[in-house]
Every structure is written in structure tokens, then in C-alpha cells.
């Protein structure tokens, strides 16, 4: 990658061809090279480069380096810093370096690099060049949404769906080969009860689709019978056995039930605009593989008999074991996740697996991962397996989000309320008078879905968050509404410039973008931080940092717009003329594109007018 940054001639005619790079990462690489060349004997030299308030970036390696050097070679940090600078490879990125007395190196970017990079954003679009080399296995399996058949899809599943969808988009954006898996809970003992009840209540289920409108109520009915009628309970157990043996009749009935739930899930996904690539591969998919896993673990002598159960201990002595086979011979959630893990490594050839599941299941996943390595299903040094956990959703009363009567919130109704509230907000702002009915409808949808997703994604996912439409729809804070307005404002500035030509073509002709006003330059640098933020998230999966970045970008844009006229009225020989500052319109365009790209990665549709 470094070779890309090197320039043959000193005259900088530098254009990035493959997209935006993380400037922080590139600066780090440059200093890494400098350290290696200046001090080849120090193999573990600390490479400390951060963003800086004093300059653009800062390298803090000189102080620790001076301590590492052997006594006879020891130099004060200041001199070490100067040595590093002398070994920096030629590059188009760094403009100026200044050593502070304590040895910190303050790094400012080369303005020409910034200007060229902005032109690139407009001429070639917003692309981020991945950090990983092409050799690395870039297949990522993302397990998200995962509601349970015959049960209500709840706000926990909503969070998983929103976060998982965004992570999948972002991974794809940085060039990963993404497999989206919906690990639906469609197998297990509760199905015996459901099917037994179905067969008894609708004996003609094979020819007529059972008219079950409310599967939750149906679930409750069968649960009641299961608890109250010992005969029914016995039949339910028997039905489970027949289902797990995959008896044709049972499978037919099971499919009927799954289809009813599936329709509901699909409705939610359509409303949310979840990627069509999310494939349903529920627990039932792994049935045969569970048999194999049990055999395999048995062979590896990893299963221990415990009161009729077969359990597997991890390396953590304080943790409970996994239950692999129950005393009645049945399998559990643990068994299915062991089989799932193995399948994703062996068959899917995953280089990374991400489970987007609420934080409450953290212990379960730690055990699965631990036992998975024990069983030799993967090597944590080559495959990255992680649980992307998240906190619970609270109501405005700061208690677990429930309806007034204490029931689980129905997602379809929640989203529908979002649509109503969003329209009310737009009407309150008089937008219905400005927009065509189609534009109003597009804005309503963008705001409704955008506000729900953004509220979720803009909080540190480890924390709980309060679901409040009032807060989500506020257009003053770090909200989707604010960003969507900011974006439409920028789009309208560009429209008002009435350019005679396509902006991309205009940018192609610019040889150098003028960034002489301090606020132009600040905005340009903020735009270019995009790649850094995206690549960091591809690593740590903290999407709220993208939200903060976009919010900051729109704030920096406002500061720029306050002082830098894009379109000016000027007097020329006594005649008033309109002057369009093309460099500023190009900055507007680059800002708009980055915001649009950022929002689309979050799964949020943007609109041109709102
Ligand atoms: N269906 C589960 C639930 O609702 C989530 C499944 C998550 N994925 C997994 N591989 N365990 O809690």
C-alpha cells in the first residue's frame, strides 16, 4: 500500500485511483517505515499516531523510543523525533512536521493532497479502499435479526436487524464477501406443542391453510393446553419426536406455521428496507449437522455425562458447561450453535463470523466460541469469531419497552406509528405545502424509518437506549431528521448554483481545488476522515462513530456555509452579477456524497427535497 503513496517525481500529480484511504492509517504506515529504517534493531518499537488538536495528526513514538534505545545510543526524544522525520519516505500526504520540545511530532497534511482527494470524491465517487491485503480470507458471515417462529418479533430483534443490516452494508462497502444469515428459531420442543394443537384444531390443515391470523394467540392457546392437559402434553412430546424424525405430515404442518410467521417477518423487513440478501437459514437447517457434531464431540472425548445429560466444559472453570444432549436425547440451543459455528467455518469458509445478538446472550456465545476452539472447529488466529452484543431497549419510563398493558411491542405497529409521527412532523413544519405528494411521501418514509434506525445506531450499542419518537424526530440534535435536512439543504445549494454542466465533469477539469479559506480547508479535511471512520468500524463494529462523524460533518459544513458564500452577488462595472464559486460547490457536492453514502450504509434512504 505504501508504494501507492510514494511519488516518483516531486511534482505532485497524485490521484488516488481506488478510493479514499484512511489517512490516519497511511500516516501510521509512513511513521512505521521511518521507525524501521531509523532503528532497525528495535523490532517492537511503539508506533503511536493519533488525531491531534494542535495539528492534523500527531506521532508520539519518540519518547518511548528514546527509552528503548541502549545507553550508548540514547538521545533525547526531540532528537529521536528529528531522526524519524529524516527517515520518512517521500510521500504526497504529509505537508509539514514540527517537533515539540517534548518530542511530539505534529503533522499537518499536504494541502495539495487534500485538494486532490476532494476532487477525486467528486470525479470517481465515494469508495473506501480496504486495509486488508487481497490474500486474506474476506468472507464474512453475519448472523442477525433471528426472530423465533410463532413468537412475536420484539424490539431486541429490531435492534439486531437494524445493526446487522448496517454492518453487512458497511462490510460489503469495504470489499468483503458478505453472507447474511437469518438464524430463525424454527426448531425445538415448542413445535411439538404447536403442531399437536394445529392438527387437533384444524384437522384439514393439509388441504386448507389454517386460518391463523394471530399466531401469538395460537401459541398461548397451545401453551395453556400443554400446561393444563397431561394427555395433550404427552401428544405434544410425541409430535416433537415425529417432527424431528422429519415425518412428511409433520413437516407439512410445520411449514404452515413457519409460513405464517415468515409473512409477518417479511412485512417488517420490507417496511425497514432490510437487504433482500438476508437469507433465512433457521435452526432446522442444522438438524443433521447436530447429529454429526454430537458424534464428533463424543469421539473427541469432550462430552461428559451429567445426570443423564451430555455436557461440554469450556476452559473457563467458573463457567457452566454447554448442554449438548438433554436427558431425553433432545438437542438444545447450545447444540445448534455448535453445529452452526462448524458449518460456517467448514462449508462457508468464513474468515470472520459476527453474531448480532443482544448482550444478554454474551455468556452463551463466549462458551460456544471457547468450546468451538477446544473442539478444533476454528483457530482464533485465522478466523475471527465475535459476538456483537447490544443493550436493551427501554420505554420513556426507563423500564423495559412494553405496551401499556405490559405486552411486547408489535413491531409492525411501532413502525406504523413512526410513519404517522413522521408525517405529522413534516406537516407541522409546513412541508406539505412545499412538496409534491410524491416528495412528501418519500420524505415521510425516509424520516420514519431513518429516525428509528438512527436512534438505535447513534448510541453506543453496549448501552441500553430509550425509545422515544419525540427525541428521534427532534431536528436539532444528532438525529436522522437533522441530517436529512442538512443534506437537502446542501442539495438545494447545489441546485441553486444552476451549473451549466454536470458537476463531475466540472471537477474533472479542475486541476487544483482552491481551499484558501480556513473553513473550506477544515471542511475538506473532515470529508476525508470518512475512510478512517469506516475502516475503524469494519474492525470494531461501533456504528455510533459513523453517526457522530456525519453529525460533525454537517456541523462543520454549517460553519463553512456561514462564512463562505457559494453563490454571490457581485458588482461588475456597475452591473450586478451572480458569481458561483465552483470550488465551494464542489465541496458541497463532496459533503453531500459522503453524507448520502454514510446514511446508505446505515440503511437510511436520503431524499433530495424535504
Ligand atoms: N433466535 C434467537 C433469539 O431470539 C437468536 C439467535 C441468534 N443467533 C444464533 N446463532 N444463536 O434469541
XYZ file of C-alpha atoms and ligand atoms in Angstrom:
622
model
C 0.000 0.000 0.000
C 2.853 2.281 0.773
C 4.057 2.118 -2.803
C 0.810 3.820 -3.776
C 1.745 6.733 -1.616
C 5.213 7.120 -2.994
C 5.664 9.602 -5.764
C 8.312 9.292 -8.351
C 8.720 12.906 -9.204
C 8.494 15.705 -6.764
C 5.854 17.434 -8.810
C 2.765 16.033 -7.182
C 0.376 14.791 -9.772
C -1.194 12.467 -7.326
C -4.656 10.982 -7.769
C -5.989 8.061 -5.740
C -7.390 5.601 -8.194
C -9.000 3.052 -5.938
C -10.880 5.189 -3.487
C -10.392 7.038 -0.238
C -7.775 5.719 2.126
C -7.614 6.053 5.841
C -5.250 8.984 6.211
C -4.569 8.036 9.810
C -3.583 4.565 8.681
C -1.352 5.912 5.911
C 0.393 8.335 8.264
C 0.889 5.420 10.642
C 2.442 3.359 7.891
C 4.787 6.179 6.934
C 5.994 6.550 10.509
C 6.205 2.780 10.835
C 8.605 2.767 7.905
C 10.566 5.662 9.373
C 10.955 3.825 12.688
C 12.078 0.612 10.972
C 14.598 2.441 8.844
C 15.947 4.624 11.617
C 16.056 1.912 14.269
C 16.149 -1.482 12.565
C 17.320 -3.135 15.789
C 14.109 -2.218 17.637
C 11.657 -4.820 16.396
C 8.846 -3.994 18.781
C 9.062 -0.227 18.587
C 5.839 1.522 19.619
C 4.023 3.153 16.724
C 1.842 5.862 18.226
C -0.037 8.045 15.789
C -3.280 9.779 16.679
C -5.542 12.551 15.519
C -4.437 15.824 17.020
C -5.975 19.036 18.232
C -2.825 21.035 17.549
C -2.137 19.781 14.064
C -3.911 17.209 11.908
C -2.135 14.176 13.321
C 0.467 13.582 15.929
C 3.192 10.964 16.340
C 4.160 10.219 19.923
C 6.686 7.480 19.361
C 9.851 9.454 20.084
C 9.545 9.433 23.856
C 9.141 5.661 24.316
C 11.719 5.068 21.574
C 14.319 7.105 23.373
C 13.764 4.894 26.431
C 14.156 1.727 24.371
C 17.477 2.764 22.901
C 20.557 1.283 24.517
C 22.513 3.624 26.772
C 25.274 4.446 24.278
C 22.781 5.327 21.559
C 20.353 7.144 23.791
C 19.167 10.506 22.519
C 16.671 12.965 23.942
C 13.142 12.458 22.495
C 13.485 15.635 20.477
C 16.444 14.252 18.585
C 14.757 10.884 18.131
C 11.834 12.753 16.621
C 14.116 14.547 14.192
C 15.768 11.254 13.260
C 12.348 9.786 12.480
C 11.472 12.736 10.306
C 14.723 12.347 8.395
C 13.702 8.741 7.625
C 10.151 9.456 6.477
C 9.685 8.090 2.964
C 8.775 10.684 0.349
C 5.000 10.857 0.152
C 2.275 13.142 -1.087
C 0.350 13.080 2.162
C 2.322 14.877 4.780
C 2.809 18.589 4.348
C 4.647 19.731 7.407
C 6.110 18.200 10.530
C 7.021 20.180 13.619
C 8.734 18.737 16.652
C 7.546 19.990 20.024
C 10.190 20.325 22.781
C 8.941 17.126 24.489
C 9.481 15.170 21.262
C 5.921 15.018 19.953
C 5.720 15.326 16.221
C 2.890 17.485 14.968
C 1.880 16.518 11.474
C -0.065 18.672 9.057
C -1.424 17.328 5.828
C -0.287 18.465 2.433
C -2.947 20.808 1.105
C -2.461 19.601 -2.418
C -3.152 16.056 -1.309
C -6.339 17.198 0.419
C -7.426 19.179 -2.607
C -6.790 16.288 -4.991
C -8.554 13.851 -2.733
C -11.661 16.035 -2.633
C -11.678 16.298 -6.423
C -11.454 12.521 -6.515
C -14.504 12.143 -4.313
C -16.473 14.140 -6.850
C -14.988 12.650 -10.013
C -14.880 8.990 -9.009
C -17.413 8.734 -6.194
C -17.136 7.716 -2.579
C -15.211 4.484 -2.313
C -13.137 3.285 0.571
C -10.109 1.204 -0.062
C -9.937 -1.742 2.350
C -6.914 -2.131 4.585
C -6.592 -5.884 4.409
C -4.465 -7.352 1.674
C -6.025 -9.461 -1.007
C -4.604 -12.702 0.384
C -6.756 -12.504 3.498
C -9.966 -14.503 3.631
C -12.575 -11.821 3.265
C -15.680 -13.972 3.630
C -17.809 -12.584 6.449
C -20.864 -14.365 7.823
C -23.231 -12.031 9.637
C -25.915 -13.611 11.791
C -28.653 -11.102 12.539
C -32.355 -10.478 13.084
C -33.116 -14.114 14.030
C -36.676 -13.898 15.367
C -38.482 -17.002 16.542
C -41.321 -18.690 14.690
C -44.707 -18.377 16.395
C -43.397 -15.770 18.786
C -43.584 -12.028 18.495
C -40.607 -10.401 16.854
C -39.614 -7.948 19.561
C -37.500 -4.815 19.930
C -34.411 -6.918 20.614
C -34.826 -8.453 17.170
C -35.429 -4.961 15.806
C -32.048 -3.834 17.153
C -30.339 -6.914 15.782
C -31.965 -6.330 12.401
C -31.003 -2.653 12.232
C -27.434 -3.125 13.449
C -26.827 -6.305 11.446
C -28.141 -4.804 8.240
C -25.883 -1.757 8.651
C -22.801 -3.830 9.492
C -23.446 -6.011 6.445
C -23.726 -2.950 4.205
C -20.556 -1.472 5.602
C -18.606 -4.718 5.222
C -19.716 -5.029 1.638
C -18.764 -1.418 1.039
C -15.183 -2.098 2.092
C -14.979 -5.060 -0.245
C -15.873 -8.031 1.939
C -17.770 -11.030 0.627
C -20.753 -10.949 2.946
C -23.198 -13.744 3.748
C -26.240 -12.527 5.667
C -27.897 -15.268 7.683
C -31.230 -15.095 9.440
C -30.900 -17.743 12.142
C -34.621 -18.071 12.754
C -35.751 -20.071 15.774
C -37.784 -22.647 13.830
C -36.909 -25.899 15.573
C -37.189 -27.160 19.076
C -39.593 -28.645 21.543
C -42.192 -25.872 21.382
C -43.094 -27.049 17.893
C -44.471 -30.343 19.182
C -46.992 -28.406 21.212
C -47.867 -26.052 18.374
C -48.252 -28.808 15.809
C -50.286 -31.068 18.100
C -52.675 -28.185 18.670
C -52.792 -27.323 14.988
C -53.608 -30.866 13.929
C -56.363 -31.163 16.501
C -57.895 -27.762 15.861
C -57.632 -27.786 12.074
C -57.723 -31.435 11.004
C -57.866 -30.433 7.334
C -54.620 -28.453 7.600
C -53.091 -30.407 4.722
C -55.577 -29.156 2.182
C -56.670 -25.882 3.743
C -54.221 -23.367 5.107
C -55.186 -22.947 8.755
C -56.834 -19.556 9.231
C -54.483 -18.460 11.984
C -54.310 -14.700 11.871
C -52.716 -14.284 15.247
C -50.003 -16.821 15.796
C -49.156 -15.425 19.220
C -52.679 -16.101 20.442
C -52.450 -19.557 18.933
C -49.167 -20.087 20.762
C -50.764 -19.045 24.029
C -53.714 -21.412 23.451
C -51.475 -24.370 22.863
C -49.240 -23.457 25.786
C -52.289 -23.388 28.044
C -53.333 -26.852 26.900
C -49.776 -28.056 27.320
C -49.766 -26.884 30.917
C -53.319 -27.958 31.801
C -53.901 -31.236 29.915
C -51.497 -34.088 30.677
C -52.821 -36.062 27.666
C -52.104 -33.186 25.344
C -48.666 -32.757 26.836
C -47.866 -36.381 26.017
C -49.129 -35.943 22.461
C -47.052 -32.790 22.138
C -43.888 -34.644 23.132
C -44.713 -37.377 20.676
C -45.270 -34.793 17.959
C -41.855 -33.277 18.630
C -40.265 -36.675 18.126
C -42.186 -37.154 14.862
C -41.216 -33.722 13.652
C -37.547 -34.250 14.445
C -37.729 -37.561 12.583
C -38.958 -35.411 9.691
C -42.205 -37.314 9.128
C -43.772 -35.859 5.988
C -47.083 -34.926 7.628
C -45.377 -33.167 10.481
C -43.147 -31.265 8.111
C -46.206 -30.081 6.181
C -47.834 -28.775 9.343
C -44.579 -27.226 10.498
C -44.185 -25.428 7.190
C -47.694 -23.984 7.561
C -46.778 -22.492 10.909
C -43.437 -21.174 9.687
C -45.071 -19.554 6.698
C -47.468 -17.575 8.881
C -44.573 -16.143 10.904
C -42.462 -15.625 7.843
C -45.127 -13.411 6.325
C -45.035 -11.215 9.395
C -41.258 -11.015 9.428
C -41.197 -10.158 5.747
C -43.610 -7.317 6.316
C -41.306 -5.828 8.944
C -38.265 -6.294 6.713
C -39.990 -4.600 3.802
C -41.036 -1.665 5.937
C -37.496 -1.339 7.264
C -35.895 -1.780 3.867
C -33.690 -4.611 5.100
C -31.419 -6.040 2.425
C -33.023 -8.695 0.247
C -29.848 -10.707 0.593
C -30.673 -11.720 4.154
C -31.261 -15.442 3.728
C -33.394 -17.465 6.094
C -31.410 -20.358 7.445
C -33.081 -21.302 10.676
C -32.129 -23.770 13.358
C -33.867 -26.574 11.431
C -31.209 -26.259 8.731
C -28.659 -27.624 11.188
C -30.627 -30.675 12.341
C -28.466 -33.295 10.625
C -25.328 -31.345 11.416
C -26.190 -31.503 15.110
C -26.148 -35.293 14.921
C -22.670 -35.070 13.412
C -21.455 -32.582 15.997
C -22.575 -34.829 18.832
C -20.738 -37.768 17.241
C -17.682 -35.647 16.674
C -17.557 -34.295 20.219
C -18.156 -37.776 21.556
C -15.232 -39.093 19.510
C -13.008 -36.299 20.735
C -13.979 -37.283 24.295
C -15.218 -33.800 25.024
C -18.641 -34.810 26.355
C -19.219 -35.594 29.991
C -22.214 -37.459 31.411
C -24.074 -35.405 33.964
C -27.325 -36.788 35.411
C -28.284 -38.237 32.062
C -27.257 -35.139 30.121
C -24.181 -34.842 27.989
C -22.343 -31.623 28.668
C -19.207 -29.945 27.441
C -16.995 -27.782 29.638
C -15.051 -24.818 28.313
C -11.611 -23.808 29.547
C -13.229 -21.336 31.909
C -13.614 -23.185 35.228
C -16.129 -20.653 36.537
C -18.471 -21.030 33.559
C -21.309 -23.537 33.360
C -20.975 -26.257 30.708
C -22.853 -26.378 27.414
C -25.714 -28.851 27.326
C -25.136 -30.801 24.136
C -27.647 -33.624 24.632
C -30.550 -33.426 27.068
C -31.521 -36.373 29.243
C -34.420 -37.165 26.872
C -31.956 -37.329 23.985
C -33.007 -33.958 22.523
C -30.701 -31.200 21.419
C -30.531 -27.631 22.684
C -29.728 -24.083 21.620
C -26.118 -24.926 22.554
C -26.022 -27.938 20.240
C -27.438 -25.943 17.379
C -24.934 -23.130 17.827
C -22.017 -25.574 17.887
C -23.272 -27.091 14.624
C -23.840 -23.626 13.187
C -20.327 -22.495 14.038
C -18.815 -25.590 12.479
C -20.901 -25.246 9.314
C -19.919 -21.618 8.867
C -16.242 -22.452 9.059
C -16.217 -25.733 7.139
C -18.808 -25.077 4.462
C -18.994 -21.314 4.235
C -15.240 -20.862 4.636
C -15.800 -17.824 6.796
C -12.811 -15.666 7.691
C -14.948 -13.777 10.133
C -18.268 -14.536 11.818
C -20.317 -11.861 13.536
C -23.286 -12.730 15.746
C -25.539 -9.719 16.173
C -27.475 -10.792 19.260
C -28.494 -8.969 22.438
C -25.915 -8.662 25.198
C -27.942 -10.983 27.416
C -26.596 -13.913 25.397
C -22.978 -12.923 25.848
C -22.121 -15.852 28.118
C -23.720 -18.302 25.708
C -21.539 -17.059 22.862
C -18.342 -16.950 24.933
C -18.963 -20.597 25.781
C -19.719 -21.542 22.182
C -16.567 -19.806 20.933
C -14.435 -21.313 23.652
C -15.800 -24.815 23.089
C -15.599 -24.315 19.320
C -11.843 -23.771 19.543
C -11.494 -26.648 22.002
C -13.237 -28.912 19.517
C -10.872 -27.669 16.827
C -13.621 -26.092 14.728
C -11.549 -22.989 14.203
C -8.277 -21.350 15.019
C -8.867 -17.920 16.577
C -5.649 -16.721 14.966
C -7.003 -17.184 11.478
C -10.751 -16.865 11.899
C -12.297 -14.011 13.773
C -15.467 -15.048 15.580
C -17.271 -12.438 17.603
C -20.462 -11.613 19.397
C -21.674 -8.133 18.542
C -23.826 -7.553 21.590
C -26.169 -4.696 22.365
C -28.169 -3.324 25.264
C -31.900 -3.481 25.842
C -34.459 -1.023 24.518
C -36.228 0.964 27.205
C -39.519 2.829 27.138
C -39.740 6.503 28.035
C -40.364 5.438 31.623
C -36.822 3.938 31.560
C -38.317 0.496 32.060
C -38.185 -2.373 29.611
C -40.053 -1.293 26.481
C -43.576 -2.717 26.731
C -47.069 -1.662 25.779
C -49.224 -0.039 28.442
C -50.845 -3.382 29.167
C -47.425 -4.961 29.598
C -47.343 -6.873 26.297
C -44.428 -6.985 23.919
C -44.495 -4.167 21.428
C -45.590 -5.281 17.993
C -43.002 -4.083 15.541
C -45.405 -3.509 12.679
C -47.482 -1.244 14.876
C -44.410 0.545 16.151
C -43.198 1.232 12.623
C -46.653 2.304 11.555
C -46.661 4.797 14.426
C -43.317 6.046 13.122
C -44.922 6.734 9.747
C -47.775 8.673 11.366
C -45.497 10.692 13.611
C -43.144 11.475 10.777
C -45.949 12.791 8.591
C -47.290 14.875 11.479
C -43.825 16.362 11.967
C -43.488 17.256 8.283
C -46.932 18.852 8.263
C -46.132 20.755 11.462
C -43.188 22.246 9.582
C -45.412 23.144 6.656
C -43.599 20.802 4.315
C -46.852 19.543 2.831
C -47.259 22.966 1.249
C -43.813 22.911 -0.345
C -43.523 19.351 -1.560
C -45.409 17.396 -4.184
C -47.437 14.472 -2.788
C -44.743 12.062 -4.048
C -41.959 14.069 -2.441
C -43.913 14.255 0.800
C -44.407 10.505 0.788
C -40.712 9.864 0.156
C -39.791 12.278 2.951
C -42.283 10.613 5.302
C -40.726 7.218 4.717
C -37.151 8.458 4.920
C -37.875 10.194 8.213
C -39.951 7.388 9.746
C -37.529 4.576 9.041
C -34.482 6.807 9.269
C -35.365 8.099 12.718
C -35.944 4.630 14.155
C -32.710 3.267 12.729
C -30.622 6.294 13.539
C -31.785 6.447 17.156
C -30.618 2.891 17.550
C -27.364 3.229 15.638
C -26.263 6.559 17.095
C -25.955 5.169 20.611
C -23.044 3.096 21.799
C -24.577 -0.326 21.189
C -23.385 -1.699 24.511
C -25.703 0.646 26.344
C -29.440 0.455 26.671
C -31.326 3.180 24.869
C -34.651 4.857 25.345
C -37.105 4.526 22.502
C -38.757 7.901 22.141
C -40.328 9.192 18.946
C -40.236 12.731 20.334
C -36.491 12.576 20.673
C -35.952 10.784 17.386
C -37.939 13.368 15.491
C -36.183 16.342 17.019
C -34.425 18.231 14.235
C -31.883 19.924 16.471
C -29.671 17.172 17.821
C -27.737 14.261 16.417
C -30.778 12.740 14.714
C -31.735 11.406 11.320
C -34.082 14.334 10.821
C -31.274 16.809 11.363
C -29.006 15.001 8.922
C -31.693 14.571 6.297
C -32.456 18.294 6.484
C -28.770 19.171 6.333
C -28.420 17.028 3.247
C -31.411 18.506 1.432
C -30.101 21.969 2.233
C -26.750 21.160 0.628
C -28.506 19.640 -2.351
C -30.564 22.796 -2.769
C -27.439 24.991 -2.616
C -26.017 22.962 -5.465
C -29.277 23.173 -7.425
C -29.385 26.932 -6.943
C -25.943 27.291 -8.480
C -27.608 26.367 -11.753
C -24.451 24.881 -13.145
C -24.300 24.739 -16.894
C -22.568 21.393 -16.715
C -22.519 18.199 -14.736
C -20.526 18.753 -11.557
C -18.463 15.606 -12.077
C -17.328 16.936 -15.443
C -16.525 20.290 -13.919
C -14.471 18.684 -11.181
C -12.548 16.679 -13.769
C -11.425 19.909 -15.345
C -10.263 21.482 -12.114
C -6.553 20.897 -11.730
C -6.489 22.172 -8.209
C -9.250 22.883 -5.758
C -8.865 26.221 -4.047
C -9.045 25.716 -0.281
C -7.612 29.019 0.843
C -10.362 29.889 3.321
C -9.742 28.211 6.668
C -13.292 26.874 6.787
C -13.026 25.409 3.302
C -9.924 23.585 4.368
C -11.443 22.386 7.624
C -14.465 21.038 5.776
C -12.263 19.301 3.201
C -10.302 17.524 5.903
C -13.448 16.485 7.723
C -14.813 14.998 4.477
C -11.655 12.961 4.039
C -11.873 11.474 7.524
C -14.738 9.334 6.231
C -12.464 6.449 5.213
C -10.793 6.411 8.611
C -14.138 6.163 10.376
C -15.461 3.430 8.076
C -12.362 1.274 8.351
C -12.320 1.605 12.101
C -15.923 0.363 12.232
C -15.092 -2.530 9.916
C -12.781 -3.515 12.729
C -14.568 -2.663 15.975
C -18.210 -2.652 14.771
C -19.138 0.549 16.596
C -21.588 2.188 14.224
C -22.358 5.129 16.509
C -18.990 6.573 15.496
C -20.261 6.889 11.933
C -23.314 8.779 13.231
C -21.134 11.142 15.285
C -18.874 11.644 12.296
C -21.781 12.517 9.983
C -23.239 14.845 12.567
C -19.884 16.561 12.999
C -19.520 16.804 9.242
C -22.821 18.612 8.939
C -21.827 20.955 11.769
C -18.508 21.721 10.059
C -20.447 22.240 6.856
C -22.691 24.813 8.572
C -19.644 26.670 9.839
C -18.253 26.705 6.331
C -21.520 27.851 4.814
C -21.829 30.650 7.370
C -18.641 32.274 6.132
C -18.102 31.036 2.626
C -20.604 32.197 0.052
C -21.178 29.588 -2.596
C -23.214 31.905 -4.757
C -22.511 35.632 -4.514
C -23.980 38.767 -5.977
C -21.083 40.925 -7.163
C -20.986 44.331 -8.832
C -19.103 44.320 -12.062
C -18.759 47.668 -13.825
C -21.860 48.890 -12.098
C -23.898 45.823 -13.049
C -24.963 43.248 -10.521
C -23.867 39.752 -11.445
C -24.185 36.338 -9.894
C -20.890 34.690 -9.222
C -20.756 30.963 -8.492
C -17.743 29.786 -6.511
C -17.146 26.454 -8.165
C -14.616 25.251 -5.603
C -17.235 25.683 -2.902
C -19.932 23.950 -4.901
C -17.512 21.067 -5.319
C -17.067 20.994 -1.545
C -20.856 20.967 -1.184
C -21.054 18.052 -3.599
C -18.355 16.079 -1.804
C -20.080 16.701 1.543
C -23.441 15.628 0.155
C -21.996 12.460 -1.326
C -20.297 11.474 1.882
C -23.469 12.091 3.902
C -25.539 10.112 1.385
C -23.068 7.253 1.415
C -22.890 7.290 5.199
C -26.665 7.249 5.524
C -26.998 4.470 2.984
C -24.523 2.371 4.971
C -26.727 2.908 7.996
C -29.645 1.659 5.904
C -31.205 5.121 5.706
C -32.679 6.444 2.473
C -31.963 10.048 1.695
C -34.164 12.421 -0.254
C -33.364 15.393 -2.453
C -36.150 17.518 -1.058
C -37.763 17.509 2.323
N -33.490 -16.737 17.912
C -32.588 -16.278 18.925
C -33.334 -15.342 19.878
O -34.383 -14.825 19.549
C -31.393 -15.554 18.384
C -30.473 -16.385 17.532
C -29.158 -15.723 17.310
N -28.252 -16.494 16.531
C -27.588 -17.577 16.934
N -26.785 -18.171 16.119
N -27.760 -18.050 18.166
O -32.871 -15.109 20.983
